[in-house]
Every structure is written in C-alpha cells, then in structure tokens.
mmCIF file of C-alpha atoms in Angstrom:
data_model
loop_
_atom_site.group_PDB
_atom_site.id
_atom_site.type_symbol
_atom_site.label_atom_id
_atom_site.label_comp_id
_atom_site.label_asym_id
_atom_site.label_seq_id
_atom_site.Cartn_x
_atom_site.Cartn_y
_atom_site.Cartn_z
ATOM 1 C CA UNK A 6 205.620 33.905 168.535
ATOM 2 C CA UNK A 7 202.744 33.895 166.178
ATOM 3 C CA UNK A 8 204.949 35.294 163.410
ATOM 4 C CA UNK A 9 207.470 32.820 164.101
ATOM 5 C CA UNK A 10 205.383 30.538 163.600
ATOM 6 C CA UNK A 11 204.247 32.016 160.195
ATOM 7 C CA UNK A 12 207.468 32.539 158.723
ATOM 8 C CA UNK A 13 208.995 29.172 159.815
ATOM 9 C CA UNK A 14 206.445 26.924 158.665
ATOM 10 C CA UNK A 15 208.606 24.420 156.818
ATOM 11 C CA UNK A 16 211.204 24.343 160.346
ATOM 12 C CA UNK A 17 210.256 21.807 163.228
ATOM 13 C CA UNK A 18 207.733 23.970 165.511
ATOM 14 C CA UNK A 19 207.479 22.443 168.167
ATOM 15 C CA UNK A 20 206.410 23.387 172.184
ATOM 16 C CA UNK A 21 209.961 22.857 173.061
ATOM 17 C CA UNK A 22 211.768 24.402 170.190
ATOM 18 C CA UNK A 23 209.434 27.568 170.663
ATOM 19 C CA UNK A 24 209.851 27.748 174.594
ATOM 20 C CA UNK A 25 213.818 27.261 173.896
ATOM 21 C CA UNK A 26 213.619 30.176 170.803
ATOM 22 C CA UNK A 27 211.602 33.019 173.293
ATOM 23 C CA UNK A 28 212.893 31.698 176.563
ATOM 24 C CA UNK A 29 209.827 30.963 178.195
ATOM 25 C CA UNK A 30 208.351 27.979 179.465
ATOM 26 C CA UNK A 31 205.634 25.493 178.328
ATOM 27 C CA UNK A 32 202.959 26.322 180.834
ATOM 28 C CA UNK A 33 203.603 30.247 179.816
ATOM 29 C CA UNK A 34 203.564 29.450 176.156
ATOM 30 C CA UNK A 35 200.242 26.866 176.787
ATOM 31 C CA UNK A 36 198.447 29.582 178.611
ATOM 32 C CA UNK A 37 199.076 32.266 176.604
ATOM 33 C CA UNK A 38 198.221 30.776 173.353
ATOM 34 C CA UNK A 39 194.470 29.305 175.206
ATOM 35 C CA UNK A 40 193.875 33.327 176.423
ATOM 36 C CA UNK A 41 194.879 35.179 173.146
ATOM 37 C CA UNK A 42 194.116 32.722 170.574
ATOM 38 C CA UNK A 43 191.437 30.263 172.774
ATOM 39 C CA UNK A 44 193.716 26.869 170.844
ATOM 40 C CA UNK A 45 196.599 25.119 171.537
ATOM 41 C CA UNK A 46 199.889 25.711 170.302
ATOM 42 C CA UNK A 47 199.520 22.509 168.317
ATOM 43 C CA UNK A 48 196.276 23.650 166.769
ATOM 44 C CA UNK A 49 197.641 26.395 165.579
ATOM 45 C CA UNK A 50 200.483 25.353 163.869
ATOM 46 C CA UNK A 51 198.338 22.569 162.254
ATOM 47 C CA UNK A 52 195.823 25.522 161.735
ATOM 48 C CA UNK A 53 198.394 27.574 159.897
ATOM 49 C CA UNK A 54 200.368 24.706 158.153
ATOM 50 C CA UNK A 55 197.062 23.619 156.215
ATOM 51 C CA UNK A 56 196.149 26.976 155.600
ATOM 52 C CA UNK A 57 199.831 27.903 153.348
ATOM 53 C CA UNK A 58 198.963 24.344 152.166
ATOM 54 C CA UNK A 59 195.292 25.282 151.016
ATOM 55 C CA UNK A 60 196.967 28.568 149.283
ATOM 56 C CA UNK A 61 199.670 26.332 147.647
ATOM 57 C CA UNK A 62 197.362 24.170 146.264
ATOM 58 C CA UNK A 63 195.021 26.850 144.412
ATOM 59 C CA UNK A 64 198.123 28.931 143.141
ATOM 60 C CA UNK A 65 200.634 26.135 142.052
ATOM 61 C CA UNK A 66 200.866 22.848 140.227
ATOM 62 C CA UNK A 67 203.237 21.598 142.483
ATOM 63 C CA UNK A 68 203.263 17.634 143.321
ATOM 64 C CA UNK A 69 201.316 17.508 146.828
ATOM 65 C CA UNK A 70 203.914 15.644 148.638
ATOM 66 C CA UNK A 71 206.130 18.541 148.027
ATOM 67 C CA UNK A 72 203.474 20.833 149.118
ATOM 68 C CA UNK A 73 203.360 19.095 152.170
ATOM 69 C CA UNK A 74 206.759 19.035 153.113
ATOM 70 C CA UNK A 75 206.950 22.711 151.922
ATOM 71 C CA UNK A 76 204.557 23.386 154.849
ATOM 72 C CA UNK A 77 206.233 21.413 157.948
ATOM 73 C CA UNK A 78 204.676 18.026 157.187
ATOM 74 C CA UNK A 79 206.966 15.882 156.078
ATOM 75 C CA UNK A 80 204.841 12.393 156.251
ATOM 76 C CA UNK A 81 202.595 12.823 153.192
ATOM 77 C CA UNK A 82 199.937 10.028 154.348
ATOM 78 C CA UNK A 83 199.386 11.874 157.404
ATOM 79 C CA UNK A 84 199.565 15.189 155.616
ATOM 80 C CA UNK A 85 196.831 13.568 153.127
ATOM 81 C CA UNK A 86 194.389 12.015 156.043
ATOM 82 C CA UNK A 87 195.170 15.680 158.589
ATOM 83 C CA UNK A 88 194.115 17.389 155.080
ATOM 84 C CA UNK A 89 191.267 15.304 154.787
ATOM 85 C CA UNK A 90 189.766 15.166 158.638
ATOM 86 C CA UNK A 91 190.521 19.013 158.420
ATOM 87 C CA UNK A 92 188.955 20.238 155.281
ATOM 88 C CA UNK A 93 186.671 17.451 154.217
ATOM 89 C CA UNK A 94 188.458 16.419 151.032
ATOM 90 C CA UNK A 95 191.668 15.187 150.183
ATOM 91 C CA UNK A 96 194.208 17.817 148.978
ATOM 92 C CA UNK A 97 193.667 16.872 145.505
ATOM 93 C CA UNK A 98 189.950 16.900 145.386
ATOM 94 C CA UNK A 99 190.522 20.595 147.084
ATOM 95 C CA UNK A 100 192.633 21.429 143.908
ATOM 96 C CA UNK A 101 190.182 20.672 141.628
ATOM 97 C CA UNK A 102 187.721 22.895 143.489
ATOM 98 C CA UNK A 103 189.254 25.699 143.216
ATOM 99 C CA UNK A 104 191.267 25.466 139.443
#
C-alpha cells in the first residue's frame, strides 16, 4: 500500500479508492496504517505529497501550481496554505532556501 501510494502520487488516493485497489476495508486499512506507521492514511499521503513537492521545488524551475498538481493537489491555494501550515513557509520562500 505504501508504495502505491508512492508511485501514484499525482492519482486520487483516497481511503476508498485504496480499500477498493487491495480489497480490504477501511477499519483494516485505518488500523494498520496507526500500528505500522502510528498516522493516518490521510497524513501520510499529505506527508508524502509535500515531501515529492519539497524535492520538486529544490531540483526544478517548474511553475508551483504545476508542482502541485504534479503531486495530487490539484487546488493550488490549498496546496500553498497545506505547504505553508506544514513547512513554515510558502513553497516559494522554500525555493529560495534551498537554490
């Protein structure tokens, strides 16, 4: 599930769409994820979403809103303020730390 997860970043990941994709259900998926990984599934798509976004943002000079829809978020405000409550600077302030 976890590499799934990592190689379909960009796809709609949801609890639903995984449960349907491995056959198991929500509760199974929930508790598995708080034992192995102690976060929700949520968290750690939003975990690993911003973390291909961090890596896009030091190695390329794409336009951030295509950054964020290359990583599953398609709503670049909310990609922007997640970025921002996450990581404590907007996505283009964490560019410029790291060029």
């Amino acid at each position: 599930i976890v590499e799934h997860i990592s190689t379909n970043l960009k796809e709609e990941l949801s609890v639903s769409s995984i449960c349907q994709r491995f056959h198991i259900s929500a509760n199974h998926l929930y508790n598995v994820f708080r034992e192995n990984l102690d976060r929700t599934v949520n968290d750690y798509i939003t975990e690993q979403r911003l973390t291909c976004a961090k890596e896009l943002l030091a190695s390329t000079d794409d336009p951030v809103y295509e950054i964020a829809e290359n990583v599953g978020i398609g709503n670049y405000p909310y990609f922007c303020r997640l970025f921002k409550k996450r990581m404590g600077c907007t996505p283009v302030q964490y560019r410029k730390s790291v060029k």
